[in-house]
Amino acid sequence: MSPAIATNDLPVTQYEESLIPILLPSDIYGEFQSNRLNHTPPLPSILKNPFRVVDGPATTAAGNPNEIAKLFPNLYGQPSVSLVPGHSEVKGQSLKVGVVFSGGQAPGGHNVITGIFDYLQERARGSTLYGFKGGPAGIMSCKYVKLTAELIYPYRNQGGFHMICSSRDKIETPEQLKQAEETVKKLDLDGLVIIGGDDSNTNACVLAENFRSKNMKTQVIGCPKTIDGDLKCKEVPISFGFDTACKIYSEMIGNAMIDARSTGKYYHFIRLMGRAASHITLECALQTHPNIAIIGEEVAAKNRTMKNITIYIADIICKRMELGFNYGVIILSEGLIDFIPEVKQLIAELNEILAHDVVDEAGMWKGKLRGQSRELFEFLPRPIQEQLLLERDPHGNVQVAKIETEKMLIQMVETELDQRKQRGAYKGQFQGKPHFFGYEGRCGFPTNFDANYCYALGYVTGILLHSGKTGLISSVSNLTAPVDEWTVGGTPLTSLMDVERRHGKFKPVIKKAMVDLEGAPMKKFASLRDDWALKNRYISPGPIQFVGPFANDINHTVMLELGAQFLF
Ligand code: FBP
């Protein structure tokens, strides 16, 4: 293995010498990082040949259409668009475009930017692409960098969002909207691209509506980003980053399985990222076959209490003990806590209290909790109480990444097993090992799928802007087919919207796509989980492959949801 090389020494294969990247002198790339720069994402054939942008039928909203129509009078009802072979009416005029990362990282984000950049270079010569620094705050404070070929080059096919960084700021108040208007006017922007999750794309829609209501020329296009996989609809089969994050977590779960089996004495309780929906947990279960995977949506649908979940886990541990297995692997999503009906109720009450009251040690605020919620709050271990009271994120969400549900479950299972032991119903030695696999999965090298998907998303974003569209999220579908056959277009953001209670008020939000309990991935899991619980059917998928026979494999969720034939 050759030593890490300075980026100034990066091999320049497909770029001219003058495009050698400019990074900080301290930035060095290892052999693999440099090698990934050479991956050239293939484009779907529709994007390589002459195409036309065609409108589909008018759309409505995901929920409360009347409210959404009132809130977005200039955008509501817009048709989806798709690209079909034909002669383009789009003129090759140059564009000024700004792009921003919003929210948590998701592998592939840099390729969205390179896709937009390459489109502008190839089809809208003379265009300028600006990157807003530090997320939406960069739009409001007009902090930007002009994205050139030199600057973009070292980020091709690399993980992270560090080319321009990100944040969770919301552009919402009249003052913030005004600041955004001033920025787009100052830079004379034709287009603004928001690469984000459900909350960020809600923001994109608010901005698009605001600009259009003021007859401003700036169009706004969103891109579906989030490892959580909960920003999707018929035309947007998955958000980018999900594929990579699940493969990284699955490798780590597989390793924990081998550890459990080797030592024969630990139960690994692994909490996985996924703030609300349990798509990541479900996908990782399908990839690795743990003894238990707790799917939040099912817990809510079946009205499971914390006690029920504890007993379910303890029962399996006891049965495994009888079979001679004093070890196992249990996975759960970080959003689980918010699905347990009694905790959900407590969180809803705490949200209202945090929005309107002073929450201090004196504890007067606790008087506002209803009886059952107060009892539950007092019952929870002190660290969990404190974690539930942490400040909400700027979009009003509980910061579930900071709530150590895995530790709470270990404590509860331990107590349950101790009681069983006293009754002679359990003879094992339970040792729970808590893990949280979160941030480390959000910043890895994008899989070939995410690298290619993101590049296509970026490219189609350029097309949507060039053809005068606004208030759309770019979409790339038919993802189980070879890249050549992928289809592309744009979906109105208003068609994904509903109204929800946030920060103690009703707000328009993109409706999260939760795990469908009747969907193919869940059905597959439900049909296999009893077998996985007692027998060791562990699969250790190993690290992500970038070349070789499995390099282009797609995650189970997308394959199953799109109806592809799939062998386990
Ligand atoms: P996005 O929805 O913004 O993509 O973020 C998803 C996520 O990674 C969640 O899985 C996690 O709960 C959260 O971000 C963590 O947020 P933060 O980065 O603010 O700690």
PDB file of C-alpha atoms and ligand atoms in Angstrom, residues 102-106 168 196-198 200 225-228 230 249 273-276 280 334 393 398-402 436 439 442 512, ligand 1:
ATOM      1  CA  SER A 102     -29.575  21.389   4.442  1.00  0.00           C
ATOM      2  CA  GLY A 103     -29.865  19.059   7.451  1.00  0.00           C
ATOM      3  CA  GLY A 104     -27.901  15.919   8.250  1.00  0.00           C
ATOM      4  CA  GLN A 105     -25.257  14.499   5.954  1.00  0.00           C
ATOM      5  CA  ALA A 106     -26.099  11.732   3.518  1.00  0.00           C
ATOM      6  CA  ARG A 168     -30.478  22.793  10.105  1.00  0.00           C
ATOM      7  CA  GLY A 196     -32.327  18.242   1.971  1.00  0.00           C
ATOM      8  CA  GLY A 197     -34.775  15.989   3.756  1.00  0.00           C
ATOM      9  CA  ASP A 198     -38.472  16.471   4.424  1.00  0.00           C
ATOM     10  CA  SER A 200     -35.578  21.193   4.161  1.00  0.00           C
ATOM     11  CA  LYS A 225     -31.610  13.651   0.698  1.00  0.00           C
ATOM     12  CA  THR A 226     -31.713  11.753   3.998  1.00  0.00           C
ATOM     13  CA  ILE A 227     -30.250   8.489   5.178  1.00  0.00           C
ATOM     14  CA  ASP A 228     -33.550   7.942   7.017  1.00  0.00           C
ATOM     15  CA  ASP A 230     -38.501   8.645   4.746  1.00  0.00           C
ATOM     16  CA  TYR A 249     -24.489  -0.157   9.508  1.00  0.00           C
ATOM     17  CA  MET A 273     -30.176   6.233  13.102  1.00  0.00           C
ATOM     18  CA  GLY A 274     -33.543   7.075  11.658  1.00  0.00           C
ATOM     19  CA  ARG A 275     -35.200   9.915  13.503  1.00  0.00           C
ATOM     20  CA  ALA A 276     -38.779   8.939  12.824  1.00  0.00           C
ATOM     21  CA  ILE A 280     -32.929   1.812   8.246  1.00  0.00           C
ATOM     22  CA  GLU A 334     -33.525   5.764  17.354  1.00  0.00           C
ATOM     23  CA  ASP A 393     -34.115  21.046  16.659  1.00  0.00           C
ATOM     24  CA  VAL A 398     -37.065  15.779  19.478  1.00  0.00           C
ATOM     25  CA  GLN A 399     -33.339  15.063  19.082  1.00  0.00           C
ATOM     26  CA  VAL A 400     -33.734  11.299  19.210  1.00  0.00           C
ATOM     27  CA  ALA A 401     -30.084  10.793  18.250  1.00  0.00           C
ATOM     28  CA  LYS A 402     -29.330  11.920  21.809  1.00  0.00           C
ATOM     29  CA  PHE A 436     -25.407   3.554  18.719  1.00  0.00           C
ATOM     30  CA  TYR A 439     -23.063   9.535  12.513  1.00  0.00           C
ATOM     31  CA  ARG A 442     -23.805   9.316   7.245  1.00  0.00           C
ATOM     32  CA  LYS A 512     -42.866  11.537   6.108  1.00  0.00           C
TER      33      LYS A 512
HETATM   34  P1  FBP B   1     -31.872  14.567   7.836  1.00  0.00           P
HETATM   35  O1  FBP B   1     -33.300  14.143   7.903  1.00  0.00           O
HETATM   36  O2  FBP B   1     -31.651  16.012   7.919  1.00  0.00           O
HETATM   37  O3  FBP B   1     -31.180  13.961   6.653  1.00  0.00           O
HETATM   38  O4  FBP B   1     -31.090  13.965   9.102  1.00  0.00           O
HETATM   39  C1  FBP B   1     -31.270  12.656   9.494  1.00  0.00           C
HETATM   40  C2  FBP B   1     -30.450  12.316  10.703  1.00  0.00           C
HETATM   41  O5  FBP B   1     -29.237  11.712  10.337  1.00  0.00           O
HETATM   42  C3  FBP B   1     -31.263  11.412  11.621  1.00  0.00           C
HETATM   43  O6  FBP B   1     -31.104  10.064  11.266  1.00  0.00           O
HETATM   44  C4  FBP B   1     -30.748  11.801  12.979  1.00  0.00           C
HETATM   45  O7  FBP B   1     -31.709  11.616  13.976  1.00  0.00           O
HETATM   46  C5  FBP B   1     -30.460  13.254  12.840  1.00  0.00           C
HETATM   47  O8  FBP B   1     -30.141  13.462  11.493  1.00  0.00           O
HETATM   48  C6  FBP B   1     -29.339  13.723  13.724  1.00  0.00           C
HETATM   49  O9  FBP B   1     -29.287  15.094  13.671  1.00  0.00           O
HETATM   50  P2  FBP B   1     -28.020  15.971  14.006  1.00  0.00           P
HETATM   51  O10 FBP B   1     -27.088  15.850  12.857  1.00  0.00           O
HETATM   52  O11 FBP B   1     -28.576  17.346  14.096  1.00  0.00           O
HETATM   53  O12 FBP B   1     -27.443  15.461  15.268  1.00  0.00           O
END
